[in-house]
Short mmCIF file of C-alpha atoms in Angstrom, two decimals:
data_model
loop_
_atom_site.label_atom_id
_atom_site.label_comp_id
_atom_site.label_asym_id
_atom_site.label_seq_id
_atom_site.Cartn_x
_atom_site.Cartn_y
_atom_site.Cartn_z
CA UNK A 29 78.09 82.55 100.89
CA UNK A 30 80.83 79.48 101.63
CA UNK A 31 79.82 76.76 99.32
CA UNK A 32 79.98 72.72 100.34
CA UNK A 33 81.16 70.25 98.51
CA UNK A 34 78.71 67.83 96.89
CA UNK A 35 79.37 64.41 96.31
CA UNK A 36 76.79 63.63 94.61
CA UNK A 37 76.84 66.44 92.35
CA UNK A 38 80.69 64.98 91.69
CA UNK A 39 79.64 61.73 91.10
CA UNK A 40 76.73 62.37 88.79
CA UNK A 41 79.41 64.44 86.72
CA UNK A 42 82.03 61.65 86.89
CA UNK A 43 79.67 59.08 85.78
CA UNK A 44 78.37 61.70 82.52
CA UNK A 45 81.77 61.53 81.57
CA UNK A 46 82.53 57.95 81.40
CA UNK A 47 79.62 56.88 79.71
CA UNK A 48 80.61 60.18 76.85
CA UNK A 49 84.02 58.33 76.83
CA UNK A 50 82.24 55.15 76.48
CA UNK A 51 80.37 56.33 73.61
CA UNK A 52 83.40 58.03 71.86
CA UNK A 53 84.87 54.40 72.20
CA UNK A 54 82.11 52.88 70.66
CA UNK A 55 81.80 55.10 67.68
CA UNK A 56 85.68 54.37 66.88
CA UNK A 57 85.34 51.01 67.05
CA UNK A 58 82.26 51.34 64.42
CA UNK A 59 84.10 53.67 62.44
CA UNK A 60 86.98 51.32 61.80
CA UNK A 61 84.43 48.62 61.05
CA UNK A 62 85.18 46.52 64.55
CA UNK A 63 82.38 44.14 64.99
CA UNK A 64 81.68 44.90 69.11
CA UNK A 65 79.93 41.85 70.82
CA UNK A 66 79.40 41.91 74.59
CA UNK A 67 79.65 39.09 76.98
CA UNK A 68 81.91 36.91 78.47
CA UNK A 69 84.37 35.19 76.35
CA UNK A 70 85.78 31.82 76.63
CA UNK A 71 88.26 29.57 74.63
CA UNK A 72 87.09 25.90 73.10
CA UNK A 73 89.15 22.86 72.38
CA UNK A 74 89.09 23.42 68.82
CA UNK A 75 90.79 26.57 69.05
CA UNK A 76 87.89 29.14 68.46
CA UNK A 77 85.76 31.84 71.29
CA UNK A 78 82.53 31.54 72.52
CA UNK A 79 80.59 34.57 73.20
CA UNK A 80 76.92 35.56 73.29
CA UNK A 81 75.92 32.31 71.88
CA UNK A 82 78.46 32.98 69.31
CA UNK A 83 81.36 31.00 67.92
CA UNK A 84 84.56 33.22 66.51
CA UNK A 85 87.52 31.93 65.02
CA UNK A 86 90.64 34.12 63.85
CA UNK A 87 94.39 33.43 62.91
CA UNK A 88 95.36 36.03 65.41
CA UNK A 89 93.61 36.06 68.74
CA UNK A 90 94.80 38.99 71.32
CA UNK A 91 94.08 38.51 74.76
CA UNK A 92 93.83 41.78 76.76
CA UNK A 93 90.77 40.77 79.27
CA UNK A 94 92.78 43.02 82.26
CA UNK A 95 92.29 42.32 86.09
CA UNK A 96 90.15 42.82 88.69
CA UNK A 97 90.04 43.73 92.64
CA UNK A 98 90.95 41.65 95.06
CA UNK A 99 88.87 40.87 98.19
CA UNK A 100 90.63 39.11 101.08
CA UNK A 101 89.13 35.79 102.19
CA UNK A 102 88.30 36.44 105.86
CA UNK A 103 84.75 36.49 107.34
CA UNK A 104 82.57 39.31 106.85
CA UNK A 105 84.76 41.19 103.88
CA UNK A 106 81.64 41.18 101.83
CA UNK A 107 80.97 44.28 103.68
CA UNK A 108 83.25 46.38 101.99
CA UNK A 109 83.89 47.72 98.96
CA UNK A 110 86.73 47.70 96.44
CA UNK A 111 87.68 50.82 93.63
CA UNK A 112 85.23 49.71 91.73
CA UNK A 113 82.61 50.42 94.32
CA UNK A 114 84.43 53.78 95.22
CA UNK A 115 81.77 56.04 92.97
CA UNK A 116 78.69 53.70 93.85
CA UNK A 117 79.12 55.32 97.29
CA UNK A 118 75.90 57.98 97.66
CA UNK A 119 78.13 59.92 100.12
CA UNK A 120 81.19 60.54 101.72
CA UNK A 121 81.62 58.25 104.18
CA UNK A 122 81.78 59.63 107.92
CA UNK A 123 84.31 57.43 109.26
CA UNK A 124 85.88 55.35 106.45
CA UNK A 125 88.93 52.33 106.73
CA UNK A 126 90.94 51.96 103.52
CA UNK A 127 93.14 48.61 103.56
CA UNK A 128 96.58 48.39 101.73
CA UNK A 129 99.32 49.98 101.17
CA UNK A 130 99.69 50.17 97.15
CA UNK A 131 99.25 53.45 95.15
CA UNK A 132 95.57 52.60 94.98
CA UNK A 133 95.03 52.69 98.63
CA UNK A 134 96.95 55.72 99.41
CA UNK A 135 95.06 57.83 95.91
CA UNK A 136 91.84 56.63 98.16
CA UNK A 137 93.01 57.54 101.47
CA UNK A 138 94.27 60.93 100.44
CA UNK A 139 90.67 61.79 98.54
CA UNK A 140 88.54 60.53 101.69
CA UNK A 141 90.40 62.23 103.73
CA UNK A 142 90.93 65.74 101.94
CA UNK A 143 86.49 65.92 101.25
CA UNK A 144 86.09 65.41 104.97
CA UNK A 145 85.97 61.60 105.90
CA UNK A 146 88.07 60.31 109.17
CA UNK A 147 90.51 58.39 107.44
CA UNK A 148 92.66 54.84 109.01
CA UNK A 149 94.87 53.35 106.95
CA UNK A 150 95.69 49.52 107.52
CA UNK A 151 99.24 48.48 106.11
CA UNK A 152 100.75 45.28 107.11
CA UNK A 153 104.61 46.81 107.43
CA UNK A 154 105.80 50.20 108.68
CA UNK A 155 105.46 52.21 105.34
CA UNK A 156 102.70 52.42 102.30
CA UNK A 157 104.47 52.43 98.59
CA UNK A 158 107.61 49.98 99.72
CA UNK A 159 108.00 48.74 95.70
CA UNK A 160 109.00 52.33 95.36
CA UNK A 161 112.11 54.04 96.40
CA UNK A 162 112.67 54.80 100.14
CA UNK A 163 112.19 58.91 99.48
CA UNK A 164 108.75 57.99 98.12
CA UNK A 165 107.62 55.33 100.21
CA UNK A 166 108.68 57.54 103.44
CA UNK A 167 107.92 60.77 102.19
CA UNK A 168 103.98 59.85 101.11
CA UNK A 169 103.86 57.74 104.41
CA UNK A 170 104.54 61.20 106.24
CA UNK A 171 102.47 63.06 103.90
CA UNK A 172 99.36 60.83 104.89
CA UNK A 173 99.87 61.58 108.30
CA UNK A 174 100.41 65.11 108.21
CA UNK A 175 96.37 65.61 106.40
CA UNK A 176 95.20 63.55 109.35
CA UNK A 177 95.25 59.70 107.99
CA UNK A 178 95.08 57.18 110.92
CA UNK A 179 98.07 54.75 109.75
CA UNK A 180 97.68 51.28 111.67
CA UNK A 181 101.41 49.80 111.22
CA UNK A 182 102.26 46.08 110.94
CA UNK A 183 97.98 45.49 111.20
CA UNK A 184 96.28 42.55 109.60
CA UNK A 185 92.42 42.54 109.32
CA UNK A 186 91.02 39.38 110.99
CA UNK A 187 87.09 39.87 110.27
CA UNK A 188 84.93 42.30 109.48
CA UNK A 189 81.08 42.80 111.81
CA UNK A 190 78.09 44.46 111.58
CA UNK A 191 77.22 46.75 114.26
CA UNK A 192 73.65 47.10 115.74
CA UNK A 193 73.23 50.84 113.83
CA UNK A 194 74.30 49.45 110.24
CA UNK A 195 77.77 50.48 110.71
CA UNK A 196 81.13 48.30 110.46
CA UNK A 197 83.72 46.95 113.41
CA UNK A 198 87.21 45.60 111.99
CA UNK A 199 88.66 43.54 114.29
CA UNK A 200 92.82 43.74 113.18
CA UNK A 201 95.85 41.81 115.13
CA UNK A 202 96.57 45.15 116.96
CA UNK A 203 92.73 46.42 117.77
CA UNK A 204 89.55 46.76 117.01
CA UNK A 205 88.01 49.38 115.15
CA UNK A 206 84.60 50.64 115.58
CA UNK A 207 81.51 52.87 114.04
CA UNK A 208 83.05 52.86 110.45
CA UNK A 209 80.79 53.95 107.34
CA UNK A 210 82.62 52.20 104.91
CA UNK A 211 85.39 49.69 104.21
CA UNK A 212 87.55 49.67 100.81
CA UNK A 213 89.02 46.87 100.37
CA UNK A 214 92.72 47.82 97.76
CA UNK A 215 95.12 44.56 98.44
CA UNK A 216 95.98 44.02 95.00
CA UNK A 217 94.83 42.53 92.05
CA UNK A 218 94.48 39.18 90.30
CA UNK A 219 94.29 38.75 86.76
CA UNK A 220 90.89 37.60 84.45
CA UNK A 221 92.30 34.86 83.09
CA UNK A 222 89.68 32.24 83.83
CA UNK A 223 88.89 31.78 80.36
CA UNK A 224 89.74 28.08 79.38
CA UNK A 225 93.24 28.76 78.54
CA UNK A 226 94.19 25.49 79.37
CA UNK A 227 91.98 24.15 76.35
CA UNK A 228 94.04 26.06 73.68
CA UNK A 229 97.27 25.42 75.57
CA UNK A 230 98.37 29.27 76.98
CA UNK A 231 100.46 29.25 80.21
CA UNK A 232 99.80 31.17 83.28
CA UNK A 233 101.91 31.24 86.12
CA UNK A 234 100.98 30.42 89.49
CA UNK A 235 98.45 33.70 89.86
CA UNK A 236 97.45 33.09 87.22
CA UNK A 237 99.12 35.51 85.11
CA UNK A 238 99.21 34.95 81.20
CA UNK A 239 103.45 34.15 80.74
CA UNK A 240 104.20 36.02 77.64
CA UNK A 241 107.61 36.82 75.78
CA UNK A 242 109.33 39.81 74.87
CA UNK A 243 107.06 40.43 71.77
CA UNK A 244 103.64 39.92 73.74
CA UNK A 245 103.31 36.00 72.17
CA UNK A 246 101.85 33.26 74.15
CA UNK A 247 102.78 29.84 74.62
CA UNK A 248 99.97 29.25 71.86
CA UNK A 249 101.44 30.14 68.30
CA UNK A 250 99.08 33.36 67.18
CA UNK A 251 97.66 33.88 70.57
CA UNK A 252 98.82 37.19 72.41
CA UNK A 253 98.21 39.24 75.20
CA UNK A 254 99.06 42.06 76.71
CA UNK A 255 97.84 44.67 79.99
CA UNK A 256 97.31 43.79 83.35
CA UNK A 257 96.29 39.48 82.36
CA UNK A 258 100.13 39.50 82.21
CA UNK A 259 100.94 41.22 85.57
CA UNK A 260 103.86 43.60 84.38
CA UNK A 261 103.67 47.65 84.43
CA UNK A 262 100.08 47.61 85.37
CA UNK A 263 99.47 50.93 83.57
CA UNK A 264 96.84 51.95 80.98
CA UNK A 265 99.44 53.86 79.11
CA UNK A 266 101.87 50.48 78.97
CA UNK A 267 98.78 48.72 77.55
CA UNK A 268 98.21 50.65 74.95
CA UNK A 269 101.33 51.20 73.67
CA UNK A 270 102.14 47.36 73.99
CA UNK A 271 99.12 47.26 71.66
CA UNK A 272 100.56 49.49 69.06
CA UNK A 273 103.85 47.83 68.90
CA UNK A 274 102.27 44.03 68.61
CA UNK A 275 99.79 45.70 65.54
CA UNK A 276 102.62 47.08 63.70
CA UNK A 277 104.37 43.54 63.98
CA UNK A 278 101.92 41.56 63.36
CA UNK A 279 99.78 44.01 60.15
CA UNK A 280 102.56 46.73 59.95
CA UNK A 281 105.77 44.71 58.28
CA UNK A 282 107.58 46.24 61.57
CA UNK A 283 109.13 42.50 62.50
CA UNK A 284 110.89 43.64 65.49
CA UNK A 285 108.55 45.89 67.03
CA UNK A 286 108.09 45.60 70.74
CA UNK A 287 107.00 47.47 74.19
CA UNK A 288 110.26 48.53 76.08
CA UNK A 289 109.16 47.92 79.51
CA UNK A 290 112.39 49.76 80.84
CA UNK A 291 112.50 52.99 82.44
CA UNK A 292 108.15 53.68 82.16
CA UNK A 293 107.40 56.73 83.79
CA UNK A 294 104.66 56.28 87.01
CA UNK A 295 103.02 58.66 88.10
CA UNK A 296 100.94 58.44 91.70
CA UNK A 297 98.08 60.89 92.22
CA UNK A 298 98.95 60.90 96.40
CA UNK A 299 98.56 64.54 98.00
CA UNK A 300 100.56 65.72 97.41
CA UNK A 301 101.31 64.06 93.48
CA UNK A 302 104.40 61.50 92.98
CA UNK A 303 106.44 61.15 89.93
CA UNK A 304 108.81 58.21 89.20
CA UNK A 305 110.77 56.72 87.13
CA UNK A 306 113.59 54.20 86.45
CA UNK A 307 115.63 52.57 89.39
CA UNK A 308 115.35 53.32 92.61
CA UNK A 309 118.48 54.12 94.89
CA UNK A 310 118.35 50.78 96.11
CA UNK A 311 118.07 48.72 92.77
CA UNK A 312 120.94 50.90 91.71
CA UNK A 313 123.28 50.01 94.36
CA UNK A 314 122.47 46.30 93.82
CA UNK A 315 122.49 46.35 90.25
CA UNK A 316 125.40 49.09 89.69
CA UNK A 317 127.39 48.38 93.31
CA UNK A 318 128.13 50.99 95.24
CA UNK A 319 131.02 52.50 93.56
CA UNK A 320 129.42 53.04 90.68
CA UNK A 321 126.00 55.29 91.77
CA UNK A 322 125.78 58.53 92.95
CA UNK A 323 123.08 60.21 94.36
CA UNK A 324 121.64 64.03 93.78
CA UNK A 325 118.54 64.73 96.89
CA UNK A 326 116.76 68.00 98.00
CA UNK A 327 114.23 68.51 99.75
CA UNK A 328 112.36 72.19 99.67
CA UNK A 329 109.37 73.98 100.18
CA UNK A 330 108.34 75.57 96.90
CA UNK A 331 107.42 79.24 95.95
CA UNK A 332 103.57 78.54 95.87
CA UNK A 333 103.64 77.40 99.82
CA UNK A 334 105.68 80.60 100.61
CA UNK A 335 102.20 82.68 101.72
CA UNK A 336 100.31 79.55 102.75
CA UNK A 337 99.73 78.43 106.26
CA UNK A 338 100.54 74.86 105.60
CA UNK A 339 103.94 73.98 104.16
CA UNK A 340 103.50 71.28 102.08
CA UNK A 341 107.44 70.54 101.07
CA UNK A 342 108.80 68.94 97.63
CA UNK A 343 111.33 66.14 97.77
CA UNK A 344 113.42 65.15 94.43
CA UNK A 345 116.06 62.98 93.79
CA UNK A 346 118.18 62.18 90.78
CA UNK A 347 119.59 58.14 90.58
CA UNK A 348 122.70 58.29 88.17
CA UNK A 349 125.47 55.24 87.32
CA UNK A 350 128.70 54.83 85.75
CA UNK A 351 131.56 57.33 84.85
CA UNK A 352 129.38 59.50 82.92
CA UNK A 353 126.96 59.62 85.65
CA UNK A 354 123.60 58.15 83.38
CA UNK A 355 120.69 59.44 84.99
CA UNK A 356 118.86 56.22 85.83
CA UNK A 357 116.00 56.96 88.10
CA UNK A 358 114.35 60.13 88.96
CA UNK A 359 111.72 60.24 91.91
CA UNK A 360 109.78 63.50 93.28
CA UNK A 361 106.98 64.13 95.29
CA UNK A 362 105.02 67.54 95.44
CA UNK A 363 102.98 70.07 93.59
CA UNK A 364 103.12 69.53 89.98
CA UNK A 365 105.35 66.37 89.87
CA UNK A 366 102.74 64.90 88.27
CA UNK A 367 103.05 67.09 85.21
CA UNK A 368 106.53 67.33 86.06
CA UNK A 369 107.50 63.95 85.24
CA UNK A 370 107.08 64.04 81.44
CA UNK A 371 109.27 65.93 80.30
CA UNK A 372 112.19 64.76 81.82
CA UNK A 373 111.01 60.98 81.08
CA UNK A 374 111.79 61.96 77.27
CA UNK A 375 115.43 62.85 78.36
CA UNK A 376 115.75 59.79 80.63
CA UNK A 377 114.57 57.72 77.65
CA UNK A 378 117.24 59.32 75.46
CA UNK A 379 119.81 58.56 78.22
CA UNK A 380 120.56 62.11 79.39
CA UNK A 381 123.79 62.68 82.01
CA UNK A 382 123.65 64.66 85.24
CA UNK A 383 125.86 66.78 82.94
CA UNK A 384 122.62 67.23 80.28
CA UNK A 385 120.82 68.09 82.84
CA UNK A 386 123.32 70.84 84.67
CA UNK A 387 123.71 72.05 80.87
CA UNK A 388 119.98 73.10 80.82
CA UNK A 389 119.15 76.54 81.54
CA UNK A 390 116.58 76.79 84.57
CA UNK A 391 113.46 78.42 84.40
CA UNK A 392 112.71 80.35 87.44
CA UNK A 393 110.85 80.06 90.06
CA UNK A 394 109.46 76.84 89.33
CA UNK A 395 109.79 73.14 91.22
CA UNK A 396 110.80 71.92 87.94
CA UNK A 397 114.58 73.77 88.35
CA UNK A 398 116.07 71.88 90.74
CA UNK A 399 116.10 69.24 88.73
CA UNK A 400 118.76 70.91 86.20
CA UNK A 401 120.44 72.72 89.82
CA UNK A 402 120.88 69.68 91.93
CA UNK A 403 124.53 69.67 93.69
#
């Protein structure tokens, strides 16, 4: 008997999980003795936080309140949805329009369209991913197309309509589209920073953005903050380990402890999976100039796809600079990149050579050794 996915049954597992990892959370915070006090926080004049009718003062005050989805200001976009909405859906939406072109959007598109939902994709230029380097940005832009996304190029949305039925009409600057179940709304995100930071003197830039030096401190003497309020490497990973370097300099007698935000490995779960790293061949050439880069590409379809129908092909390519040829960026995309990417961020970090990486033995057949056979 074929079985059918379930959504719901997905969801309902999903949503167990979080609130176990929620708990876990909880009970660490209680086991190191962290007083845990819900609400929303704000700053007063005299230096302290207000929250759920309570007043806290501190010599060191962290900041870490995150971000949050953006929703564009055009009429009718209170009809859609954002991430956070994704797993308050009941059910896969029929015909669903995912707007952006970030690593959010495409993670969305690719899921929706993979469990059965007709797919478009709005991007306002030609590509999805352009931050990243052109092998990604093109490659997953192809990818999306090949499992069936509708990409609408150089599209804005100008409003959003209810139909008659209950279902959506998007009316772009290139069409109108009609009879769509749902609308996720991924343009970015804006950090949650409205917290009276003007009334204990912390500066934001013009997003709002908390402006923070090289060792996570404020404007404000003993204020910090770190994560996605300060709109650099907007990673959980990044966050946390920015934490851990500010406690150790702050409790730990480790003065010069600090997050290295160069070369953090990024990893985008697209289908198939991205894996990236440093610069990309473009920063290179500006930063390094020409003479100086040189560039290791290949493009293949990998053992696993050899008995499959559909040929889903890996792209990798190696970034390296100077004389000694310094591996500077790395970007793949295919099966197991993902995983992939780890490793060889270590060796990056340690500033491995294209010769290091020659040196190393390959293990065969894998993805992984063409990395170390690249010509």
């Amino acid at each position: 008997m074929q079985k059918k996915f379930s959504w719901p049954v997905i969801k309902q597992r999903r949503d167990a999980y979080v609130k176990r990892l929620n708990g876990i959370y909880a009970d660490n915070l209680e086991k190191s003795h962290v007083e845990h006090i819900d609400g929303n926080a704000t700053f007063t004049n005299d230096r302290c936080v207000t929250v759920a009718g309570k007043t806290l003062s501190a010599k060191h005050i962290l900041i870490a309140t995150g971000g949050y989805p953006v929703v564009p200001n055009i009429p009718g976009a209170e009809h859609g949805i954002t991430s956070d909405g994704f797993f308050e859906l009941d059910d896969i939406p029929t015909k669903s329009v995912v707007v952006g072109a970030g690593y959010i959007a495409v993670e969305l598109a690719g899921i929706l369209q993979s469990l059965g939902s007709d797919v478009s994709l709005v991007i306002r230029f030609d590509k999805v991913l352009r931050k990243f380097d052109s092998l990604i940005s093109t490659s997953v832009t192809n990818e999306l197309e090949k499992i069936g996304v509708k990409i609408c190029r150089q599209t804005q949305v100008i409003s959003v309509a209810n139909q008659a039925d209950g279902r959506l009409t998007l009316d772009t600057t290139k069409s109108m589209l009609k009879d769509i179940n749902s609308i996720i709304w991924a343009v970015g995100r804006l950090p949650l920073s409205q917290i009276g930071l003007e009334k204990v003197n912390v500066e934001t830039d013009s997003k709002g953005h908390i402006k923070v030096d090289e060792y996570q401190n404020t404007s404000a003497e003993n204020i910090y903050a770190l994560g996605d309020v300060c709109g650099k490497a907007l990673l959980t990973p990044v966050a946390i380990a920015a934490g851990r370097k500010l406690a150790l300099r702050v409790f730990g007698n480790e003065a010069d402890a600090k997050m290295d935000y160069n070369l953090i490995p990024t990893v985008i779960f697209s289908h198939p999976p991205v894996g990236t790293i440093g610069l990309s061949e473009e920063e290179a050439l500006k930063h390094y100039g020409k003479e100086s880069v040189k560039v290791f590409s290949s493009t293949f379809v990998p053992l696993y796809h050899a008995v499959t129908e559909r040929k889903v092909k890996t792209s990798m390519k190696l970034v390296c600079a100077g004389s000694q040829e310094k591996v500077v960026g790395l970007h793949m995309l295919g099966q197991g990149c993902d995983e992939i990417l780890q490793g060889f961020a270590v060796a990056i970090k340690m500033g491995a050579t294209k010769k290091d990486f020659d040196d190393t033995v390959a293990i065969h057949p894998t993805s992984s050794e063409e990395l170390v056979t690249l010509r």
